[in-house]
GROMACS .gro file of C-alpha atoms in nm:
model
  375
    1UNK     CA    1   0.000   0.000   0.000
    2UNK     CA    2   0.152   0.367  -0.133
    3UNK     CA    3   0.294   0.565   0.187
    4UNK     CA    4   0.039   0.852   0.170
    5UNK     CA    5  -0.258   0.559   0.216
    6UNK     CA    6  -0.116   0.433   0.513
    7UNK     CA    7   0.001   0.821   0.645
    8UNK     CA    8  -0.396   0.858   0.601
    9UNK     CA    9  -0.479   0.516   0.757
   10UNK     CA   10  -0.239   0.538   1.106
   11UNK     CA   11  -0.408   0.914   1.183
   12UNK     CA   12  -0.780   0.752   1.145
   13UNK     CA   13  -0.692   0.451   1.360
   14UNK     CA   14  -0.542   0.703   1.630
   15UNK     CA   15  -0.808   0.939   1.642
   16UNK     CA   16  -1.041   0.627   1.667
   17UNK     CA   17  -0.800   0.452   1.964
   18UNK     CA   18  -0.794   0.834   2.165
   19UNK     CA   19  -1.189   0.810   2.115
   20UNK     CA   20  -1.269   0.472   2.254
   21UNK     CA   21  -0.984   0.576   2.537
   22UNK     CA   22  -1.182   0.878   2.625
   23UNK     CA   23  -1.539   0.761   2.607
   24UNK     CA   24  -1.406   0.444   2.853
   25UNK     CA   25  -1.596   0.246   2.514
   26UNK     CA   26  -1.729  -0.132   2.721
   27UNK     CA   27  -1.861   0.152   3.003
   28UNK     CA   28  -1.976   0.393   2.715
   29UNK     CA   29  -2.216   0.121   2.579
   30UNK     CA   30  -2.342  -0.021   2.918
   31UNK     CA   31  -2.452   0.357   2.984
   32UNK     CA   32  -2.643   0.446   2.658
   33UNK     CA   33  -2.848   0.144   2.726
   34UNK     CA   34  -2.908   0.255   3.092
   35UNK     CA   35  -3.006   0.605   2.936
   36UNK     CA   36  -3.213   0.431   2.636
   37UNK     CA   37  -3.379   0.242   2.946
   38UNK     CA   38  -3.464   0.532   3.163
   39UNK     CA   39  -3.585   0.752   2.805
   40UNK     CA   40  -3.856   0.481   2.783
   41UNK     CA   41  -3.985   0.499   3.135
   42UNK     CA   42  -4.264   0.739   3.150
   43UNK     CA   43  -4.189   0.857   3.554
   44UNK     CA   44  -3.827   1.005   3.410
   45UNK     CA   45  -4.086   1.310   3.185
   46UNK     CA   46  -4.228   1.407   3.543
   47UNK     CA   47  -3.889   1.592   3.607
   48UNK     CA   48  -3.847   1.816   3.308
   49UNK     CA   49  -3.507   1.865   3.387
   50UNK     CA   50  -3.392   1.540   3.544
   51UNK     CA   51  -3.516   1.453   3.189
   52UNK     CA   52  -3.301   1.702   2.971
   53UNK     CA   53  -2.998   1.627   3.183
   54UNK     CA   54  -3.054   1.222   3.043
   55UNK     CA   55  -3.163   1.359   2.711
   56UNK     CA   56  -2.871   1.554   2.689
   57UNK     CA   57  -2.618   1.276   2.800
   58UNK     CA   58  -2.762   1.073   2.582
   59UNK     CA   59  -2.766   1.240   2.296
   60UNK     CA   60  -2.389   1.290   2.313
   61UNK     CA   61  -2.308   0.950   2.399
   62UNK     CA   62  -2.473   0.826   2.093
   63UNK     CA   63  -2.313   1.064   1.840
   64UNK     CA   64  -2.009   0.992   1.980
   65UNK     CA   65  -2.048   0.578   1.956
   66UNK     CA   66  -2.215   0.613   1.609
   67UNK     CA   67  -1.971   0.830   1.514
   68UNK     CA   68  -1.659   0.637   1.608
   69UNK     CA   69  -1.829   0.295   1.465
   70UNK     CA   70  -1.909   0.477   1.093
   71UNK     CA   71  -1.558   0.549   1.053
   72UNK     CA   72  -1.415   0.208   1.169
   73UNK     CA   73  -1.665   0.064   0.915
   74UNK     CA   74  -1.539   0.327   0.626
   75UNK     CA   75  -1.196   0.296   0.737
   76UNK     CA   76  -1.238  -0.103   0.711
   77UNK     CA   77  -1.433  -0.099   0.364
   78UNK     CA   78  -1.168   0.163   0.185
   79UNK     CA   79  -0.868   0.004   0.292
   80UNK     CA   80  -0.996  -0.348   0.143
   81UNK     CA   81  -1.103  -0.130  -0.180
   82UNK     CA   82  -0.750  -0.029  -0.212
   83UNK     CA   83  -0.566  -0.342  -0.195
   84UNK     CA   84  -0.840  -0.496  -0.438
   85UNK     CA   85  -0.707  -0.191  -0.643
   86UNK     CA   86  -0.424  -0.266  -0.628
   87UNK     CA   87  -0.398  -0.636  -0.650
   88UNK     CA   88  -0.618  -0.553  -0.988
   89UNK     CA   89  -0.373  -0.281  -1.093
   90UNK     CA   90  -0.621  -0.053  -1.089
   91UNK     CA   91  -0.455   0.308  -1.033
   92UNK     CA   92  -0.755   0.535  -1.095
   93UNK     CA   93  -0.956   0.295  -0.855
   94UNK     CA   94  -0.650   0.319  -0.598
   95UNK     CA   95  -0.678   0.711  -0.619
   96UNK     CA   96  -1.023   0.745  -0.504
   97UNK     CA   97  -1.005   0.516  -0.243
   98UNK     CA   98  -0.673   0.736  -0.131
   99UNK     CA   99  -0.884   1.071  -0.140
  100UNK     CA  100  -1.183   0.855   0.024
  101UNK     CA  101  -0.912   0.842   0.330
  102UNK     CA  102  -0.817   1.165   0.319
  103UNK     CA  103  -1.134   1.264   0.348
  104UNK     CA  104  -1.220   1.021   0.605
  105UNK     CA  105  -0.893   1.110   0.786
  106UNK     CA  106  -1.035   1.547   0.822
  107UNK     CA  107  -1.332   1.357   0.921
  108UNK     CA  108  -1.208   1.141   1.240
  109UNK     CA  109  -1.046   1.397   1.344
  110UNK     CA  110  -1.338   1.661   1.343
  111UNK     CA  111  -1.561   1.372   1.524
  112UNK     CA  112  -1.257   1.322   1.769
  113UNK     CA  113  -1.183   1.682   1.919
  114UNK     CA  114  -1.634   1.705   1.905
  115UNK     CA  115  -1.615   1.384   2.084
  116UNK     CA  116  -1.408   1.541   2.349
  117UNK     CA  117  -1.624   1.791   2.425
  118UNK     CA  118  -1.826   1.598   2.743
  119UNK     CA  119  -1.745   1.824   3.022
  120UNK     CA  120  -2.000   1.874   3.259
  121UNK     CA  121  -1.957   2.275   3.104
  122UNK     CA  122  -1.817   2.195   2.747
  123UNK     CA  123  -2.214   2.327   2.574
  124UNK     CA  124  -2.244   2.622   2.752
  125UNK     CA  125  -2.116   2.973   2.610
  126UNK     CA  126  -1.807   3.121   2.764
  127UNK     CA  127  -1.629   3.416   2.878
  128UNK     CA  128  -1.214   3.482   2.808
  129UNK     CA  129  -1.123   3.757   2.973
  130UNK     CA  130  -0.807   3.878   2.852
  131UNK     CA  131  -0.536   4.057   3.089
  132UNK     CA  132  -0.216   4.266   3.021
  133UNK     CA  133   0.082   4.145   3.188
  134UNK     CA  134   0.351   4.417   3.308
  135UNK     CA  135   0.529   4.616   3.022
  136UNK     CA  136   0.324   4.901   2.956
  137UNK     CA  137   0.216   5.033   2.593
  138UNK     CA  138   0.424   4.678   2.488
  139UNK     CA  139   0.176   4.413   2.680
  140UNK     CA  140  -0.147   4.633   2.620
  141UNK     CA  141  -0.094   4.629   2.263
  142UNK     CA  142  -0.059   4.273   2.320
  143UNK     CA  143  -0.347   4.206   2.510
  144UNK     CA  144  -0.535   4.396   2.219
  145UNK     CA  145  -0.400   4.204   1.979
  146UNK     CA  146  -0.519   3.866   2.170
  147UNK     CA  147  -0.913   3.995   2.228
  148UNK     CA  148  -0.916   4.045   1.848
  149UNK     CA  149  -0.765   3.662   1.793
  150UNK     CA  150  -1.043   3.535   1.991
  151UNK     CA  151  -1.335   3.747   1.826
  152UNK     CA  152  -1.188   3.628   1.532
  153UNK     CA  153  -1.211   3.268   1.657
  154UNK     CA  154  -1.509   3.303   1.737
  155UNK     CA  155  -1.676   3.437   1.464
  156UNK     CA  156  -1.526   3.197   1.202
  157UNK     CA  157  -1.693   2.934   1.416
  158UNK     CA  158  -2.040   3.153   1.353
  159UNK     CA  159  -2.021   3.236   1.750
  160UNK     CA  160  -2.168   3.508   1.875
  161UNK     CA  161  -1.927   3.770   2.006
  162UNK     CA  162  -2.007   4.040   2.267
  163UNK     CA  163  -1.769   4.300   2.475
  164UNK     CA  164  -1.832   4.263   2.822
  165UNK     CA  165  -1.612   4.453   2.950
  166UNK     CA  166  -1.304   4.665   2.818
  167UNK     CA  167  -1.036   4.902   3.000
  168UNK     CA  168  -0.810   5.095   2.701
  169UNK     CA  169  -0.447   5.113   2.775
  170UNK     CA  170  -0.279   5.476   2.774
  171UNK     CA  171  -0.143   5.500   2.395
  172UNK     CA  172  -0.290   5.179   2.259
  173UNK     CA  173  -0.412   4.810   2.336
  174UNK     CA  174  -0.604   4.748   2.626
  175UNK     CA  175  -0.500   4.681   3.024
  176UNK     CA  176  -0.816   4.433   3.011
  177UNK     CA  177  -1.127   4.298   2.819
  178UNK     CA  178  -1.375   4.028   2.870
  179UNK     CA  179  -1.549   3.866   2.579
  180UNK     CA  180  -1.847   3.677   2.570
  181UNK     CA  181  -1.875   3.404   2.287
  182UNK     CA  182  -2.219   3.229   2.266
  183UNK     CA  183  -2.334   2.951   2.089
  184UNK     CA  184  -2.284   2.534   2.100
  185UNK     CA  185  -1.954   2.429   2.253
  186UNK     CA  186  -1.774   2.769   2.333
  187UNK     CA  187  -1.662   2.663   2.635
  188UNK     CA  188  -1.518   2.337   2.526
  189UNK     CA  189  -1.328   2.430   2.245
  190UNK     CA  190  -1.207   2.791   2.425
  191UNK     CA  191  -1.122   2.615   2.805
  192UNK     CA  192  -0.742   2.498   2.675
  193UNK     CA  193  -0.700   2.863   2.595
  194UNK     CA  194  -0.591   2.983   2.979
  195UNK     CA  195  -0.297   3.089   2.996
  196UNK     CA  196  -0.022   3.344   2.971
  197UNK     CA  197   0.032   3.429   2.605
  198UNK     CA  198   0.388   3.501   2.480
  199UNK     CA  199   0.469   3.794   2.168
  200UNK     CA  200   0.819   3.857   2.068
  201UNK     CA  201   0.880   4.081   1.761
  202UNK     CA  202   1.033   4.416   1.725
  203UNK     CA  203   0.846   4.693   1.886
  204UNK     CA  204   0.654   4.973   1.661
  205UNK     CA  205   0.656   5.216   1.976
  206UNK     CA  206   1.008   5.163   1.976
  207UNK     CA  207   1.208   5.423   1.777
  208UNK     CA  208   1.536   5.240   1.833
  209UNK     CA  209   1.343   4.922   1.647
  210UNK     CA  210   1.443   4.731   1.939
  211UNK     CA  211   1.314   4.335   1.977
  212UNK     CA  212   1.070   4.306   2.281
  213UNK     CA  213   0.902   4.055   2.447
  214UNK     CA  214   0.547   4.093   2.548
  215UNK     CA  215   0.317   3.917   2.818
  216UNK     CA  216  -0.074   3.874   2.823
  217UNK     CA  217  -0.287   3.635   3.004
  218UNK     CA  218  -0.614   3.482   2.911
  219UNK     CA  219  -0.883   3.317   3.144
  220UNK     CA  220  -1.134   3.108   3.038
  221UNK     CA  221  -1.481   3.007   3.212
  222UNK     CA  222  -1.818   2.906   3.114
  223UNK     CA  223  -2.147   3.085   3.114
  224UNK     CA  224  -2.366   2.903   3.389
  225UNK     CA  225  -2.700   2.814   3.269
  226UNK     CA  226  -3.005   2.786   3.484
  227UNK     CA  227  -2.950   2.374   3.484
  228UNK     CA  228  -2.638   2.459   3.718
  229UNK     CA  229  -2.645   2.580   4.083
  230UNK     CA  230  -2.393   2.795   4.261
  231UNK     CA  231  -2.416   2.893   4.610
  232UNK     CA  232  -2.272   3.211   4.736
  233UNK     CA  233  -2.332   3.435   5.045
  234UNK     CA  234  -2.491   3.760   4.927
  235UNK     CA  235  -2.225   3.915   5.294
  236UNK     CA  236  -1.947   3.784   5.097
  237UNK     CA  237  -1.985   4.009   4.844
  238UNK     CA  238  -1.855   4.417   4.772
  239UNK     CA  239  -2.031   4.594   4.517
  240UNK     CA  240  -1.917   4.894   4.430
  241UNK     CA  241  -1.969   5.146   4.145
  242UNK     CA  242  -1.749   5.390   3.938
  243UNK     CA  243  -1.752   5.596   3.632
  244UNK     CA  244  -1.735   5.372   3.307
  245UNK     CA  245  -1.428   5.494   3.135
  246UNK     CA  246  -1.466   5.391   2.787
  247UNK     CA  247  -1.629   5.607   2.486
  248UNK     CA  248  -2.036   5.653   2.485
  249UNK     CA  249  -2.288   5.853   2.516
  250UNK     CA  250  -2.360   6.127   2.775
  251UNK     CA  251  -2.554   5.919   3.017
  252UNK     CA  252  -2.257   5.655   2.996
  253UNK     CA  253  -1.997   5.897   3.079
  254UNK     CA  254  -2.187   6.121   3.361
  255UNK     CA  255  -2.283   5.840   3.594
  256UNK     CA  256  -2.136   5.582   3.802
  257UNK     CA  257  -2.311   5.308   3.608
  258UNK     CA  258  -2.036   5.071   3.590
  259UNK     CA  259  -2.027   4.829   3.844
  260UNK     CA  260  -1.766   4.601   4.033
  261UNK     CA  261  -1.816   4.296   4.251
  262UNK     CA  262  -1.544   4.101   4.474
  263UNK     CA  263  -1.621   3.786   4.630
  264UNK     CA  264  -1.427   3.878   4.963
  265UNK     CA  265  -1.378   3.485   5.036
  266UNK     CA  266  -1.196   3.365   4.695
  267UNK     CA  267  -1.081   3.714   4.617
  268UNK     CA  268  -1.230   3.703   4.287
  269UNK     CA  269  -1.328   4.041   4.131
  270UNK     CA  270  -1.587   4.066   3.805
  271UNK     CA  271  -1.687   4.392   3.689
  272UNK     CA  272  -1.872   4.566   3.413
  273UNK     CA  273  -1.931   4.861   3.217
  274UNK     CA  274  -2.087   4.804   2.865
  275UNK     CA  275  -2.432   4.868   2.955
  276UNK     CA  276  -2.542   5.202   3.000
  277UNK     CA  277  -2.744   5.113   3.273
  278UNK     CA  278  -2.600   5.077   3.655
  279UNK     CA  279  -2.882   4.767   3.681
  280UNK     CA  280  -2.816   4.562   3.363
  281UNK     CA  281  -2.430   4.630   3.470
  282UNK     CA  282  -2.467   4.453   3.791
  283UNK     CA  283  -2.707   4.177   3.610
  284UNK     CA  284  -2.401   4.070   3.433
  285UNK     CA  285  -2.152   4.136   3.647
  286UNK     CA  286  -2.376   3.858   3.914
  287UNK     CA  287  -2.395   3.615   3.584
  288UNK     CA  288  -1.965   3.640   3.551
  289UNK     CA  289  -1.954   3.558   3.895
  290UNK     CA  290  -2.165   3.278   3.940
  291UNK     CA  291  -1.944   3.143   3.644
  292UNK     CA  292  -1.599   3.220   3.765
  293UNK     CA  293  -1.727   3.084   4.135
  294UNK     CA  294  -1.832   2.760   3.893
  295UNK     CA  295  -1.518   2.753   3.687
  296UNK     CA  296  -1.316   2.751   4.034
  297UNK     CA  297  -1.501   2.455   4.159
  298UNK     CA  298  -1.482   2.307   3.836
  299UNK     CA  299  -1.074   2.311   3.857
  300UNK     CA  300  -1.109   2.227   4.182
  301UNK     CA  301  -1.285   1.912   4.127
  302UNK     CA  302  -1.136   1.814   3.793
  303UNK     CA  303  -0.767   1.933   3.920
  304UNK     CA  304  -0.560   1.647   3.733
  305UNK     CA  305  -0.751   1.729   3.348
  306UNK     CA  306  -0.751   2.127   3.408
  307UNK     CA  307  -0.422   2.321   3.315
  308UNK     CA  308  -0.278   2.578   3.539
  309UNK     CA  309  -0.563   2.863   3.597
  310UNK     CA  310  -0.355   3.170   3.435
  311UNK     CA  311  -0.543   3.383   3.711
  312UNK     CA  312  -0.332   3.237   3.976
  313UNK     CA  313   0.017   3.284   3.838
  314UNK     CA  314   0.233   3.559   3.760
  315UNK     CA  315   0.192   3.671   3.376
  316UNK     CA  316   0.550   3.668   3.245
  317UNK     CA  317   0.857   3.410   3.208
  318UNK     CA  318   0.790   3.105   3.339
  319UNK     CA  319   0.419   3.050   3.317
  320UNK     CA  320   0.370   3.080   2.952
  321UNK     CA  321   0.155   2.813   2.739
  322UNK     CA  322   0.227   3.002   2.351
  323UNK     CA  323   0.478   3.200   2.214
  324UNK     CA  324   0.425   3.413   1.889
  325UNK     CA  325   0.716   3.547   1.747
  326UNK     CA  326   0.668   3.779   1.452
  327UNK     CA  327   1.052   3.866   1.411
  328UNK     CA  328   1.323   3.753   1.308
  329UNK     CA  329   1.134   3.447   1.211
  330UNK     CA  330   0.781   3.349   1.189
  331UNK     CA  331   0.636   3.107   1.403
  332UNK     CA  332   0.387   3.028   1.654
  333UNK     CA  333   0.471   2.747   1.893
  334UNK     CA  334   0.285   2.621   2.193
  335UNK     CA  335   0.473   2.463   2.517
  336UNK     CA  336   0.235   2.232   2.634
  337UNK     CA  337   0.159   1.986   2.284
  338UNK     CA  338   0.435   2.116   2.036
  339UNK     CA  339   0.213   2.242   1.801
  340UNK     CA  340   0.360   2.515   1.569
  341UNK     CA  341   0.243   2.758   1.312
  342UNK     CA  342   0.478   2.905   1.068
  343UNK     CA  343   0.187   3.189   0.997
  344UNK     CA  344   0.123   3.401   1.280
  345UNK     CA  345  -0.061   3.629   1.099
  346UNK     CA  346  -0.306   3.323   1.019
  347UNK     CA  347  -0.362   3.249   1.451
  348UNK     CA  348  -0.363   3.607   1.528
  349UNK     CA  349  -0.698   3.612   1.264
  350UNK     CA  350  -0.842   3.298   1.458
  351UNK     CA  351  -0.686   3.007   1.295
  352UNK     CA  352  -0.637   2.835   1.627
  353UNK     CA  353  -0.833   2.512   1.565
  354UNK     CA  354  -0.498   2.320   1.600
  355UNK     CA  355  -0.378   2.428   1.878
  356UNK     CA  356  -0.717   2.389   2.083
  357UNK     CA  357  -0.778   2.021   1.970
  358UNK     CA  358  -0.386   1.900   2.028
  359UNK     CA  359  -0.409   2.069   2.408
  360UNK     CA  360  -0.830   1.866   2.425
  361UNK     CA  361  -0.627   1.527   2.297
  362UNK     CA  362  -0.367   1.586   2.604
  363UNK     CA  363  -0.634   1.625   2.863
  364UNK     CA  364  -0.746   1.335   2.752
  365UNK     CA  365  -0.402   1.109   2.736
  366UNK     CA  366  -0.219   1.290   2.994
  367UNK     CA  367   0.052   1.247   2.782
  368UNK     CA  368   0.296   1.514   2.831
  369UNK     CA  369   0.590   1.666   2.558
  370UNK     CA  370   0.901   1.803   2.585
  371UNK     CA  371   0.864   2.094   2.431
  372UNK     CA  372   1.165   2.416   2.427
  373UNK     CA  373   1.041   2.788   2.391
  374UNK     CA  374   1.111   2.956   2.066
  375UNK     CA  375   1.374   3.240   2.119
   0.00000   0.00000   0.00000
């Protein structure tokens, strides 16, 4: 069999081995026919939402299984095509079946990194807050550059993209922003994301064209939905209120109607400003801190598949998960899987499906790399 059939062949039957390994397969087959069981009895409909949590479950453990059985069954029927093909000397015949992989290949691995999407938060929508590390005009321009990336994300995946909340840095860039991306699996694909973010090329606020090296850090955590409960002490909270400082209309720029909230326990601290009223303000800020008080326990209890929360480390050497580096060279390379870009200018747009599915895959493996930071 030709090289590039068997290139094709070894990805499928990987993405197909990680699959089984994540769904636990032998345990992924008892429980769809527990769920299948408990769908037919009629008691199960008298909780509406004991019932969508089983419909739900359900529904993604049978894509996944169908899913993961279709392409064995392709994979199986191609592969004898081609060797009858070639037995036959039949080149054209070989051809097809060699695209039919190809495609097949883009296919498993589509169904794999969906597959991996069964967090107990994976469906909902998500916030990424992005935060300038220390370095002035340098890092804010930075952490402007890395809200834009995930917009960009965001809305080549036909996500819906709102500005939460946004603090402008002095000459350009942002000191902070928090994005809110809506729509089927934000959180899931987005979580791997946290991190402190790496940018080395040579400055344009530098007049001596100097190379610098930039710091930002992202923080990912998912909407919570009314099917999740989170339990906070209305005493452990500060609220307070201050002028919103970024451009609007009179009312927006004449009244304290942005607002802040710290949970004094955790010392988490959620704020926003994009509404021009003080009450829709505090709405949302209560909705990012029921998630971020979720997301916590979420690390919490899922410690050993979670990577380091980038909110709890310092954002500079050290802690970094990506580095971009625009000059002398091009490339993007991240730390954790070893996945590289040689077109920065293609991640920086959004083009960061790679990189999100190679850091899912690792949660799911544990395996770790070996991986040096580009210079």
């Amino acid at each position: 069999m030709r090289a590039e059939a068997q290139a094709h062949i070894d990805s499928i039957k990987d993405a197909l081995a990680l699959l089984r390994r994540f769904l636990d397969w032998d345990r992924a087959l008892r429980r769809l026919d527990e769920l299948n069981a408990r769908v037919e009895d009629q008691a199960l409909w008298n909780d509406p939402k004991a019932a969508q949590a089983v419909m739900r479950e359900r529904r993604r453990l049978d894509e996944a299984i169908t899913a993961t059985r279709a392409i064995e069954s392709e994979l199986n029927d191609t592969a004898e095509l081609i060797e009858m093909a070639e037995a036959e000397g039949d080149t054209e015949m070989e051809s097809e079946g060699v695209a039919a992989l190809a495609d097949l290949a883009r296919r498993a691995d589509t169904d794999k990194v969906k597959a991996l999407l069964a967090g107990e938060a994976d469906g909902n929508d998500t916030y990424i807050e992005v935060n300038a590390g220390a370095g002035g005009t340098e890092s804010q321009d930075w952490a402007g550059m890395l809200s834009r990336m995930y917009s960009r994300w965001g809305e080549r995946h036909g996500l819906k993209v709102e500005l939460i909340d946004q603090h402008s840095g002095e000459q350009a860039g942002i000191k902070s922003a928090t994005l809110l991306l809506k729509g089927e699996n934000a959180y899931g694909y987005a979580k791997t994301e946290s991190g402190v973010h790496r940018l080395v090329r040579i400055s344009p606020y530098d007049s001596a064209a100097r190379r610098h090296t930039s710091f930002a850090s992202v923080w990912v955590y998912p909407v919570v939905d009314d099917n999740i409960d989170v339990e906070y002490n209305e005493s452990d909270l500060r609220i307070d209120t201050y002028r919103a400082s970024g451009a609007g209309g009179q009312h927006i720029n004449t009244t304290d109607s942005a607002v802040r909230i710290t949970h004094i326990p955790t010392g988490i601290v959620v704020q926003c400003q994009n509404q021009r009223s003080q009450h829709k303000n505090k709405a949302e800020a209560y909705n990012q801190l029921r998630a971020r008080l979720y997301e916590r326990e979420l690390a919490i209890r899922e410690a050993a598949a979670n990577a380091e929360n980038a909110g709890k480390t310092d954002i500079g050497w050290g802690h970094q998960i990506r580095s971009y580096v625009l000059q002398p060279y091009q490339m993007v390379k991240d730390l954790r899987t070893g996945v590289t870009s040689s077109s920065p200018s293609d991640v920086l747009d959004g083009d960061l499906d790679a990189f999100m599915a190679a850091a899912l895959s690792q949660r799911v493996t544990g395996e770790t790399v070996e991986v040096e930071d580009v210079e």
